[in-house]
mmCIF file of C-alpha atoms and ligand atoms in Angstrom:
data_model
loop_
_atom_site.group_PDB
_atom_site.id
_atom_site.type_symbol
_atom_site.label_atom_id
_atom_site.label_comp_id
_atom_site.label_asym_id
_atom_site.label_seq_id
_atom_site.Cartn_x
_atom_site.Cartn_y
_atom_site.Cartn_z
ATOM 1 C CA MET A 237 -33.348 -65.952 -110.886
ATOM 2 C CA ILE A 238 -33.179 -62.762 -109.324
ATOM 3 C CA ASP A 239 -36.194 -61.345 -111.300
ATOM 4 C CA LEU A 240 -36.032 -57.260 -111.099
ATOM 5 C CA ARG A 241 -39.397 -56.786 -113.257
ATOM 6 C CA SER A 242 -41.216 -55.153 -110.327
ATOM 7 C CA ASP A 243 -41.749 -54.786 -106.528
ATOM 8 C CA THR A 244 -45.149 -56.584 -107.419
ATOM 9 C CA VAL A 245 -43.347 -59.619 -107.506
ATOM 10 C CA THR A 246 -42.044 -60.591 -103.968
ATOM 11 C CA ARG A 247 -43.390 -63.602 -102.222
ATOM 12 C CA PRO A 248 -44.358 -63.096 -98.862
ATOM 13 C CA THR A 249 -41.955 -63.776 -95.896
ATOM 14 C CA PRO A 250 -42.581 -66.811 -93.540
ATOM 15 C CA ALA A 251 -43.474 -64.546 -90.695
ATOM 16 C CA MET A 252 -46.267 -62.591 -92.778
ATOM 17 C CA ARG A 253 -47.352 -65.065 -93.663
ATOM 18 C CA ARG A 254 -47.736 -66.231 -89.667
ATOM 19 C CA ALA A 255 -48.942 -62.852 -89.098
ATOM 20 C CA MET A 256 -51.497 -63.750 -91.881
ATOM 21 C CA ALA A 257 -52.408 -67.214 -90.689
ATOM 22 C CA GLU A 258 -52.875 -66.202 -86.992
ATOM 23 C CA ALA A 259 -55.319 -62.814 -88.146
ATOM 24 C CA GLU A 260 -58.323 -62.130 -86.422
ATOM 25 C CA VAL A 261 -61.006 -62.027 -89.150
ATOM 26 C CA GLY A 262 -64.889 -61.077 -89.758
ATOM 27 C CA ASP A 263 -67.378 -60.153 -93.526
ATOM 28 C CA ASP A 264 -65.662 -56.846 -94.307
ATOM 29 C CA VAL A 265 -68.425 -56.339 -96.485
ATOM 30 C CA TYR A 266 -70.344 -56.113 -93.264
ATOM 31 C CA GLY A 267 -67.585 -54.072 -92.191
ATOM 32 C CA GLU A 268 -66.967 -56.152 -89.653
ATOM 33 C CA ASP A 269 -63.323 -57.677 -90.002
ATOM 34 C CA PRO A 270 -61.445 -56.475 -86.849
ATOM 35 C CA THR A 271 -57.561 -56.621 -88.121
ATOM 36 C CA ILE A 272 -58.595 -54.737 -92.201
ATOM 37 C CA ARG A 273 -60.801 -51.800 -89.418
ATOM 38 C CA ALA A 274 -57.125 -52.195 -88.291
ATOM 39 C CA LEU A 275 -55.598 -51.184 -90.693
ATOM 40 C CA GLU A 276 -57.856 -48.707 -92.142
ATOM 41 C CA GLU A 277 -57.552 -46.653 -89.304
ATOM 42 C CA ARG A 278 -53.742 -46.599 -88.991
ATOM 43 C CA VAL A 279 -53.059 -46.452 -92.704
ATOM 44 C CA ALA A 280 -55.750 -43.006 -92.299
ATOM 45 C CA GLY A 281 -53.415 -42.279 -89.680
ATOM 46 C CA LEU A 282 -50.366 -42.364 -91.047
ATOM 47 C CA LEU A 283 -51.494 -39.746 -94.651
ATOM 48 C CA GLY A 284 -53.065 -37.432 -92.876
ATOM 49 C CA HIS A 285 -56.517 -38.144 -93.465
ATOM 50 C CA GLU A 286 -59.781 -38.883 -91.457
ATOM 51 C CA ALA A 287 -60.732 -42.293 -93.168
ATOM 52 C CA ALA A 288 -59.534 -45.044 -95.678
ATOM 53 C CA LEU A 289 -60.783 -47.676 -97.626
ATOM 54 C CA PHE A 290 -58.981 -51.572 -98.476
ATOM 55 C CA VAL A 291 -58.654 -51.878 -101.732
ATOM 56 C CA PRO A 292 -57.412 -55.469 -103.749
ATOM 57 C CA SER A 293 -55.240 -53.167 -105.956
ATOM 58 C CA GLY A 294 -54.040 -50.268 -106.584
ATOM 59 C CA THR A 295 -56.059 -49.818 -110.034
ATOM 60 C CA MET A 296 -58.977 -49.682 -107.897
ATOM 61 C CA GLY A 297 -58.049 -47.312 -105.448
ATOM 62 C CA ASN A 298 -56.611 -45.199 -108.131
ATOM 63 C CA GLN A 299 -59.322 -45.726 -110.185
ATOM 64 C CA ILE A 300 -62.152 -45.530 -106.722
ATOM 65 C CA GLY A 301 -59.939 -41.874 -105.473
ATOM 66 C CA MET A 302 -60.603 -40.915 -108.981
ATOM 67 C CA ARG A 303 -64.172 -40.925 -109.326
ATOM 68 C CA LEU A 304 -64.765 -39.274 -105.787
ATOM 69 C CA VAL A 305 -63.217 -36.231 -106.709
ATOM 70 C CA ALA A 306 -64.794 -36.351 -111.075
ATOM 71 C CA GLU A 307 -68.061 -36.995 -112.418
ATOM 72 C CA PRO A 308 -67.947 -38.916 -115.195
ATOM 73 C CA GLY A 309 -67.754 -35.768 -117.550
ATOM 74 C CA GLN A 310 -65.731 -33.704 -116.087
ATOM 75 C CA GLU A 311 -60.988 -34.068 -116.533
ATOM 76 C CA VAL A 312 -58.814 -35.125 -114.429
ATOM 77 C CA LEU A 313 -55.427 -34.424 -116.455
ATOM 78 C CA CYS A 314 -52.130 -35.276 -115.308
ATOM 79 C CA ASP A 315 -48.549 -36.127 -116.884
ATOM 80 C CA ALA A 316 -48.907 -37.722 -119.817
ATOM 81 C CA ASP A 317 -46.673 -40.490 -118.031
ATOM 82 C CA ALA A 318 -48.747 -41.302 -115.494
ATOM 83 C CA HIS A 319 -49.529 -44.828 -114.391
ATOM 84 C CA VAL A 320 -53.546 -43.832 -114.365
ATOM 85 C CA VAL A 321 -53.400 -43.466 -117.894
ATOM 86 C CA THR A 322 -50.780 -45.073 -118.700
ATOM 87 C CA TYR A 323 -51.212 -49.291 -116.744
ATOM 88 C CA GLU A 324 -54.789 -48.989 -116.353
ATOM 89 C CA MET A 325 -55.903 -49.657 -119.599
ATOM 90 C CA GLY A 326 -58.451 -47.174 -119.356
ATOM 91 C CA ALA A 327 -60.141 -47.834 -116.434
ATOM 92 C CA ALA A 328 -61.359 -43.841 -115.967
ATOM 93 C CA ALA A 329 -63.407 -44.107 -119.449
ATOM 94 C CA ALA A 330 -64.054 -47.607 -119.814
ATOM 95 C CA VAL A 331 -65.593 -47.439 -116.077
ATOM 96 C CA PHE A 332 -66.249 -44.375 -115.051
ATOM 97 C CA GLY A 333 -66.745 -41.636 -117.988
ATOM 98 C CA ILE A 334 -64.131 -39.383 -116.134
ATOM 99 C CA SER A 335 -62.121 -38.086 -119.537
ATOM 100 C CA THR A 336 -58.351 -37.841 -118.972
ATOM 101 C CA ARG A 337 -56.055 -34.882 -120.719
ATOM 102 C CA THR A 338 -51.989 -35.187 -120.293
ATOM 103 C CA VAL A 339 -48.855 -32.403 -119.977
ATOM 104 C CA VAL A 340 -45.781 -34.336 -120.955
ATOM 105 C CA SER A 341 -42.802 -33.560 -118.229
ATOM 106 C CA GLY A 342 -40.207 -36.501 -117.671
ATOM 107 C CA GLY A 343 -42.809 -37.426 -114.970
ATOM 108 C CA ARG A 344 -41.162 -34.414 -112.260
ATOM 109 C CA LEU A 345 -44.134 -32.586 -111.023
ATOM 110 C CA ASP A 346 -44.303 -29.335 -112.293
ATOM 111 C CA ALA A 347 -47.270 -27.284 -111.087
ATOM 112 C CA GLU A 348 -46.983 -24.811 -112.915
ATOM 113 C CA ALA A 349 -47.555 -25.992 -116.050
ATOM 114 C CA LEU A 350 -50.057 -28.474 -115.199
ATOM 115 C CA VAL A 351 -52.298 -25.334 -113.397
ATOM 116 C CA ALA A 352 -51.785 -23.442 -116.944
ATOM 117 C CA GLN A 353 -53.773 -26.838 -118.448
ATOM 118 C CA VAL A 354 -56.663 -26.336 -116.093
ATOM 119 C CA ARG A 355 -59.871 -25.833 -117.414
ATOM 120 C CA PRO A 356 -62.507 -24.001 -115.644
ATOM 121 C CA ARG A 357 -66.046 -25.347 -114.616
ATOM 122 C CA GLY A 358 -69.106 -23.596 -115.645
ATOM 123 C CA ASP A 359 -68.518 -22.875 -120.122
ATOM 124 C CA TRP A 360 -69.988 -24.088 -122.561
ATOM 125 C CA HIS A 361 -68.040 -25.627 -124.143
ATOM 126 C CA LEU A 362 -64.759 -27.257 -122.408
ATOM 127 C CA THR A 363 -64.960 -30.341 -120.595
ATOM 128 C CA ALA A 364 -63.751 -29.508 -116.652
ATOM 129 C CA THR A 365 -61.078 -30.119 -114.559
ATOM 130 C CA ALA A 366 -62.218 -31.361 -112.022
ATOM 131 C CA ALA A 367 -59.524 -33.069 -110.628
ATOM 132 C CA VAL A 368 -54.925 -33.451 -110.950
ATOM 133 C CA ALA A 369 -53.685 -36.609 -110.430
ATOM 134 C CA VAL A 370 -49.665 -36.598 -108.971
ATOM 135 C CA GLU A 371 -48.095 -39.407 -108.508
ATOM 136 C CA ASN A 372 -45.315 -39.958 -105.523
ATOM 137 C CA THR A 373 -42.331 -41.102 -106.525
ATOM 138 C CA HIS A 374 -43.689 -41.980 -110.228
ATOM 139 C CA ASN A 375 -42.744 -44.699 -112.055
ATOM 140 C CA ARG A 376 -42.112 -44.214 -115.943
ATOM 141 C CA GLY A 377 -39.984 -41.259 -114.697
ATOM 142 C CA GLY A 378 -37.491 -43.483 -112.809
ATOM 143 C CA GLY A 379 -38.836 -44.256 -109.306
ATOM 144 C CA LEU A 380 -38.460 -39.858 -108.913
ATOM 145 C CA VAL A 381 -39.459 -38.585 -105.582
ATOM 146 C CA GLN A 382 -41.946 -35.122 -106.098
ATOM 147 C CA PRO A 383 -40.383 -32.457 -105.112
ATOM 148 C CA LEU A 384 -42.204 -30.844 -102.007
ATOM 149 C CA ASP A 385 -42.385 -27.585 -102.785
ATOM 150 C CA GLN A 386 -44.116 -28.387 -106.371
ATOM 151 C CA LEU A 387 -46.595 -30.771 -104.165
ATOM 152 C CA GLN A 388 -47.137 -28.024 -101.810
ATOM 153 C CA ARG A 389 -47.793 -25.028 -105.030
ATOM 154 C CA LEU A 390 -50.175 -27.409 -106.366
ATOM 155 C CA TRP A 391 -52.214 -28.263 -103.517
ATOM 156 C CA ASN A 392 -52.152 -23.933 -102.247
ATOM 157 C CA TRP A 393 -53.526 -23.094 -106.276
ATOM 158 C CA SER A 394 -56.027 -26.064 -106.289
ATOM 159 C CA ARG A 395 -57.691 -24.831 -103.004
ATOM 160 C CA GLU A 396 -58.174 -21.571 -105.120
ATOM 161 C CA ALA A 397 -59.521 -22.903 -107.860
ATOM 162 C CA GLY A 398 -61.732 -25.882 -106.531
ATOM 163 C CA VAL A 399 -59.742 -28.480 -108.455
ATOM 164 C CA ALA A 400 -58.789 -31.742 -106.590
ATOM 165 C CA VAL A 401 -55.890 -33.540 -105.863
ATOM 166 C CA HIS A 402 -55.280 -37.359 -105.958
ATOM 167 C CA LEU A 403 -52.137 -38.830 -105.069
ATOM 168 C CA ASP A 404 -51.741 -41.744 -106.330
ATOM 169 C CA GLY A 405 -49.257 -42.761 -103.464
ATOM 170 C CA ALA A 406 -47.835 -46.748 -104.458
ATOM 171 C CA ARG A 407 -44.416 -46.111 -103.475
ATOM 172 C CA ILE A 408 -44.785 -42.954 -101.397
ATOM 173 C CA TRP A 409 -43.448 -45.582 -98.629
ATOM 174 C CA ASN A 410 -40.658 -44.729 -100.959
ATOM 175 C CA ALA A 411 -40.645 -40.816 -100.820
ATOM 176 C CA SER A 412 -40.914 -40.778 -97.870
ATOM 177 C CA VAL A 413 -37.559 -42.968 -96.983
ATOM 178 C CA ALA A 414 -36.234 -41.121 -99.450
ATOM 179 C CA SER A 415 -37.226 -38.317 -98.932
ATOM 180 C CA GLY A 416 -36.934 -37.531 -94.904
ATOM 181 C CA ILE A 417 -40.329 -35.945 -95.585
ATOM 182 C CA ASP A 418 -43.668 -37.838 -93.528
ATOM 183 C CA LEU A 419 -46.065 -39.699 -95.299
ATOM 184 C CA ALA A 420 -49.217 -37.499 -93.559
ATOM 185 C CA THR A 421 -47.119 -34.421 -95.193
ATOM 186 C CA TYR A 422 -47.747 -36.017 -98.691
ATOM 187 C CA GLY A 423 -50.730 -37.125 -97.486
ATOM 188 C CA ARG A 424 -52.471 -33.610 -96.394
ATOM 189 C CA LEU A 425 -51.493 -32.076 -99.948
ATOM 190 C CA ALA A 426 -54.078 -34.246 -101.553
ATOM 191 C CA ASP A 427 -58.272 -34.486 -100.840
ATOM 192 C CA THR A 428 -57.361 -38.466 -102.325
ATOM 193 C CA ALA A 429 -54.914 -40.676 -102.256
ATOM 194 C CA SER A 430 -54.064 -44.254 -103.514
ATOM 195 C CA VAL A 431 -51.390 -46.824 -101.823
ATOM 196 C CA CYS A 432 -49.832 -49.810 -102.139
ATOM 197 C CA LEU A 433 -48.524 -52.068 -99.865
ATOM 198 C CA SER A 434 -48.291 -55.013 -102.409
ATOM 199 C CA LYS A 435 -45.327 -53.230 -103.895
ATOM 200 C CA GLY A 436 -42.052 -51.922 -101.804
ATOM 201 C CA LEU A 437 -43.644 -53.417 -99.063
ATOM 202 C CA GLY A 438 -43.918 -56.938 -100.149
ATOM 203 C CA ALA A 439 -47.540 -57.830 -99.615
ATOM 204 C CA PRO A 440 -48.918 -60.006 -101.642
ATOM 205 C CA VAL A 441 -52.182 -58.028 -102.101
ATOM 206 C CA GLY A 442 -54.006 -54.795 -101.748
ATOM 207 C CA SER A 443 -53.595 -50.728 -101.608
ATOM 208 C CA VAL A 444 -55.151 -48.872 -98.929
ATOM 209 C CA VAL A 445 -57.331 -45.074 -100.474
ATOM 210 C CA VAL A 446 -57.267 -42.421 -97.882
ATOM 211 C CA ALA A 447 -60.008 -39.671 -97.811
ATOM 212 C CA SER A 448 -62.308 -37.653 -95.947
ATOM 213 C CA ALA A 449 -64.889 -39.706 -93.594
ATOM 214 C CA GLU A 450 -67.684 -38.749 -96.380
ATOM 215 C CA ARG A 451 -66.000 -39.662 -99.034
ATOM 216 C CA ILE A 452 -64.882 -43.129 -97.921
ATOM 217 C CA ALA A 453 -68.223 -43.940 -97.100
ATOM 218 C CA ALA A 454 -68.586 -43.568 -100.795
ATOM 219 C CA ALA A 455 -65.896 -44.765 -102.284
ATOM 220 C CA ARG A 456 -66.958 -48.092 -100.193
ATOM 221 C CA LEU A 457 -69.858 -48.388 -102.433
ATOM 222 C CA TRP A 458 -67.773 -47.961 -105.470
ATOM 223 C CA ARG A 459 -65.524 -50.750 -103.897
ATOM 224 C CA LYS A 460 -68.401 -53.003 -103.656
ATOM 225 C CA ARG A 461 -70.210 -52.180 -107.169
ATOM 226 C CA LEU A 462 -66.818 -52.371 -108.859
ATOM 227 C CA GLY A 463 -66.382 -56.206 -107.497
ATOM 228 C CA GLY A 464 -64.272 -55.320 -104.536
ATOM 229 C CA GLY A 465 -66.164 -56.087 -101.489
ATOM 230 C CA MET A 466 -64.441 -58.442 -99.438
ATOM 231 C CA ARG A 467 -64.873 -60.984 -97.146
ATOM 232 C CA GLN A 468 -63.234 -62.307 -94.688
ATOM 233 C CA ALA A 469 -60.089 -59.963 -96.214
ATOM 234 C CA GLY A 470 -58.159 -59.678 -92.611
ATOM 235 C CA VAL A 471 -55.837 -62.174 -93.749
ATOM 236 C CA LEU A 472 -54.439 -59.662 -96.700
ATOM 237 C CA ALA A 473 -55.100 -56.655 -93.695
ATOM 238 C CA ALA A 474 -52.828 -58.789 -91.520
ATOM 239 C CA ALA A 475 -49.366 -58.920 -94.522
ATOM 240 C CA GLY A 476 -50.129 -55.472 -95.288
ATOM 241 C CA GLN A 477 -50.210 -54.622 -91.023
ATOM 242 C CA TYR A 478 -47.142 -56.639 -90.705
ATOM 243 C CA ALA A 479 -45.356 -55.218 -93.565
ATOM 244 C CA LEU A 480 -46.495 -51.765 -91.844
ATOM 245 C CA GLU A 481 -44.288 -52.637 -89.019
ATOM 246 C CA HIS A 482 -41.296 -54.686 -90.905
ATOM 247 C CA HIS A 483 -41.360 -53.390 -94.334
ATOM 248 C CA VAL A 484 -40.893 -49.265 -94.351
ATOM 249 C CA GLU A 485 -37.376 -47.885 -93.442
ATOM 250 C CA ARG A 486 -35.298 -51.570 -94.707
ATOM 251 C CA LEU A 487 -36.862 -49.559 -98.386
ATOM 252 C CA ALA A 488 -33.619 -47.876 -97.638
ATOM 253 C CA GLU A 489 -31.563 -50.628 -98.320
ATOM 254 C CA ASP A 490 -33.438 -51.174 -101.897
ATOM 255 C CA HIS A 491 -32.563 -47.944 -102.662
ATOM 256 C CA GLU A 492 -29.116 -48.775 -101.761
ATOM 257 C CA HIS A 493 -29.104 -51.184 -104.396
ATOM 258 C CA ALA A 494 -30.868 -49.004 -107.498
ATOM 259 C CA GLN A 495 -27.618 -47.233 -106.154
ATOM 260 C CA ALA A 496 -25.100 -49.807 -106.398
ATOM 261 C CA LEU A 497 -26.988 -50.983 -110.213
ATOM 262 C CA ALA A 498 -27.033 -47.253 -111.502
ATOM 263 C CA LYS A 499 -23.140 -46.610 -110.785
ATOM 264 C CA ARG A 500 -22.406 -50.650 -111.949
ATOM 265 C CA LEU A 501 -24.017 -50.043 -114.758
ATOM 266 C CA GLY A 502 -23.358 -46.463 -116.538
ATOM 267 C CA VAL A 503 -26.514 -44.490 -114.924
ATOM 268 C CA ASP A 504 -26.334 -41.144 -112.946
ATOM 269 C CA PRO A 505 -26.648 -42.104 -109.621
ATOM 270 C CA ALA A 506 -28.237 -38.631 -109.249
ATOM 271 C CA GLY A 507 -31.073 -39.231 -111.492
ATOM 272 C CA VAL A 508 -31.826 -42.629 -109.196
ATOM 273 C CA GLU A 509 -33.671 -41.117 -106.335
ATOM 274 C CA THR A 510 -35.468 -44.692 -105.076
ATOM 275 C CA ASN A 511 -36.036 -48.166 -106.306
ATOM 276 C CA ILE A 512 -36.046 -48.164 -109.911
ATOM 277 C CA VAL A 513 -33.457 -47.597 -112.564
ATOM 278 C CA VAL A 514 -33.931 -47.102 -116.223
ATOM 279 C CA LEU A 515 -31.356 -48.395 -118.886
ATOM 280 C CA ASP A 516 -31.826 -46.016 -121.844
ATOM 281 C CA ASP A 517 -30.992 -46.735 -125.458
ATOM 282 C CA VAL A 518 -30.009 -50.290 -125.321
ATOM 283 C CA PRO A 519 -31.699 -52.356 -127.946
ATOM 284 C CA ALA A 520 -34.182 -54.218 -124.380
ATOM 285 C CA PRO A 521 -35.741 -57.216 -126.589
ATOM 286 C CA VAL A 522 -32.196 -58.489 -127.122
ATOM 287 C CA VAL A 523 -31.604 -57.696 -123.328
ATOM 288 C CA ALA A 524 -34.125 -58.694 -121.679
ATOM 289 C CA GLU A 525 -34.488 -61.767 -123.011
ATOM 290 C CA ALA A 526 -29.987 -62.116 -123.255
ATOM 291 C CA ALA A 527 -30.318 -61.632 -119.309
ATOM 292 C CA LYS A 528 -33.159 -63.852 -119.327
ATOM 293 C CA ALA A 529 -31.196 -66.940 -119.987
ATOM 294 C CA ARG A 530 -28.188 -65.647 -117.800
ATOM 295 C CA GLY A 531 -30.889 -65.954 -114.871
ATOM 296 C CA VAL A 532 -31.704 -61.916 -114.509
ATOM 297 C CA LEU A 533 -35.390 -60.634 -115.007
ATOM 298 C CA VAL A 534 -35.756 -56.634 -116.296
ATOM 299 C CA SER A 535 -38.644 -55.482 -117.061
ATOM 300 C CA GLN A 536 -38.641 -53.224 -121.308
ATOM 301 C CA VAL A 537 -40.850 -50.451 -120.880
ATOM 302 C CA GLY A 538 -40.212 -49.526 -124.589
ATOM 303 C CA PRO A 539 -38.160 -50.718 -127.372
ATOM 304 C CA ARG A 540 -34.855 -48.784 -126.481
ATOM 305 C CA ARG A 541 -36.076 -48.783 -122.845
ATOM 306 C CA ILE A 542 -35.501 -51.261 -119.343
ATOM 307 C CA ARG A 543 -36.569 -51.157 -116.316
ATOM 308 C CA LEU A 544 -34.976 -52.784 -112.840
ATOM 309 C CA VAL A 545 -36.674 -52.601 -109.740
ATOM 310 C CA THR A 546 -34.758 -52.918 -106.427
ATOM 311 C CA HIS A 547 -36.717 -55.584 -103.341
ATOM 312 C CA LEU A 548 -36.793 -57.262 -100.451
ATOM 313 C CA ASP A 549 -36.789 -60.453 -102.526
ATOM 314 C CA VAL A 550 -33.319 -59.585 -104.007
ATOM 315 C CA ASP A 551 -30.380 -59.235 -101.625
ATOM 316 C CA ARG A 552 -27.550 -57.627 -102.281
ATOM 317 C CA ALA A 553 -25.660 -60.875 -103.572
ATOM 318 C CA GLY A 554 -28.043 -61.331 -105.959
ATOM 319 C CA ILE A 555 -27.746 -57.810 -107.293
ATOM 320 C CA GLU A 556 -23.996 -57.890 -107.780
ATOM 321 C CA ARG A 557 -24.841 -60.842 -109.573
ATOM 322 C CA ALA A 558 -27.637 -58.969 -111.755
ATOM 323 C CA ALA A 559 -25.383 -55.641 -111.833
ATOM 324 C CA ASP A 560 -22.676 -58.198 -113.675
ATOM 325 C CA VAL A 561 -24.551 -60.133 -115.763
ATOM 326 C CA LEU A 562 -26.123 -56.786 -117.357
ATOM 327 C CA ALA A 563 -23.070 -55.060 -117.414
ATOM 328 C CA GLU A 564 -21.463 -57.056 -119.692
ATOM 329 C CA LEU A 565 -24.463 -57.715 -121.499
ATOM 330 C CA LEU A 566 -24.489 -53.686 -121.827
ATOM 331 C CA ALA A 567 -20.467 -53.589 -122.381
ATOM 332 C CA ARG A 568 -21.249 -55.665 -125.806
HETATM 333 N N1 TLP B 660 -47.020 -50.924 -111.137
HETATM 334 C C1 TLP B 660 -46.765 -51.581 -112.181
HETATM 335 C C2 TLP B 660 -47.486 -51.720 -113.276
HETATM 336 O O1 TLP B 660 -48.751 -51.898 -113.839
HETATM 337 C C3 TLP B 660 -46.786 -50.945 -114.262
HETATM 338 C C4 TLP B 660 -45.284 -52.152 -112.181
HETATM 339 O O2 TLP B 660 -44.725 -53.444 -111.706
HETATM 340 O O3 TLP B 660 -44.713 -51.085 -111.523
HETATM 341 N N2 TLP B 660 -49.795 -47.348 -109.303
HETATM 342 C C5 TLP B 660 -48.334 -46.893 -109.558
HETATM 343 C C6 TLP B 660 -47.594 -45.772 -109.637
HETATM 344 C C7 TLP B 660 -47.903 -48.075 -109.881
HETATM 345 O O4 TLP B 660 -46.489 -48.371 -110.144
HETATM 346 C C8 TLP B 660 -48.831 -49.832 -110.030
HETATM 347 C C9 TLP B 660 -48.657 -50.591 -110.125
HETATM 348 C C10 TLP B 660 -50.376 -48.799 -109.851
HETATM 349 C C11 TLP B 660 -50.680 -48.159 -109.290
HETATM 350 C C12 TLP B 660 -50.898 -50.204 -109.279
HETATM 351 O O5 TLP B 660 -51.106 -51.163 -108.805
HETATM 352 P P1 TLP B 660 -51.299 -52.623 -109.474
HETATM 353 O O6 TLP B 660 -51.033 -53.278 -109.944
HETATM 354 O O7 TLP B 660 -52.000 -52.992 -107.146
HETATM 355 O O8 TLP B 660 -53.015 -52.312 -109.919
#
């Protein structure tokens, strides 16, 4: 099977597994796992933040990140297709009593449109906007990279308005490799950010929340409350460390593969900025079923929309084979 459903499907490589097996570990709830601590320090540094916290998933990272900057009864404003409101099972409301409000943007950040929707604190009626959430790259937007000038405008405005910015940076590595903009530049334009090791980087588990030291101290309590306090999780952090050393630059290869797929499948390559290709106006269930029967797995992300995600477990030959199968199905 050539699995293009998601970059979450990658399996740890033999070398990554060796790094996991050899990891020095301790009880991380006591703060005594040296491999976790090293990973947290490294990711905080990469993103230009004071501190970091290892968490089991991007969902937990986002939800804790947003809780750090919004109180129950306040709202987080975001794009209508954002992962935090689409794919996290209403967690902000269900778990934290945080309300969310959305702006339709197709995924591309429009700072002005977002800012225009912000509601002030202190009003007798309005739900106060405590934070805005930005996703980079944007998953449902087809892996698009947020323009730096828009991020900068949002950030400058947020400082004046006293509204926080949370970054869902599950695929910030892809954004950085594609744009050539370093991680810290993106990281410094957010108060809290969640980044994933288990997407394109190929680690089996794990995300990291970055923020100020004070906020990360609070995040540690939230993680424990949510049942995310892990013990000898250095084996997981070692996979993350390995991924940061060996799997970041190679994301360029995934991006090339996405370009190749786009060209073969009649998708405008200019609209494919990283490792996600979206096929629109296709009978998604029919195509997905027929592709599966021929050894290619794809995601249906709408009745007439299919998503293909390139990653380190599909090489060039696999991409060519998948392109052959899908091109033939689409021609029909
Ligand atoms: N995305 C998954 C699914 O949940 C849709 C995928 O296959 O793409 N932020 C973004 C932008 C994500 O794409 C994801 C995962 C997450 C957060 C959540 O990460 P996990 O799955 O670790 O909770």
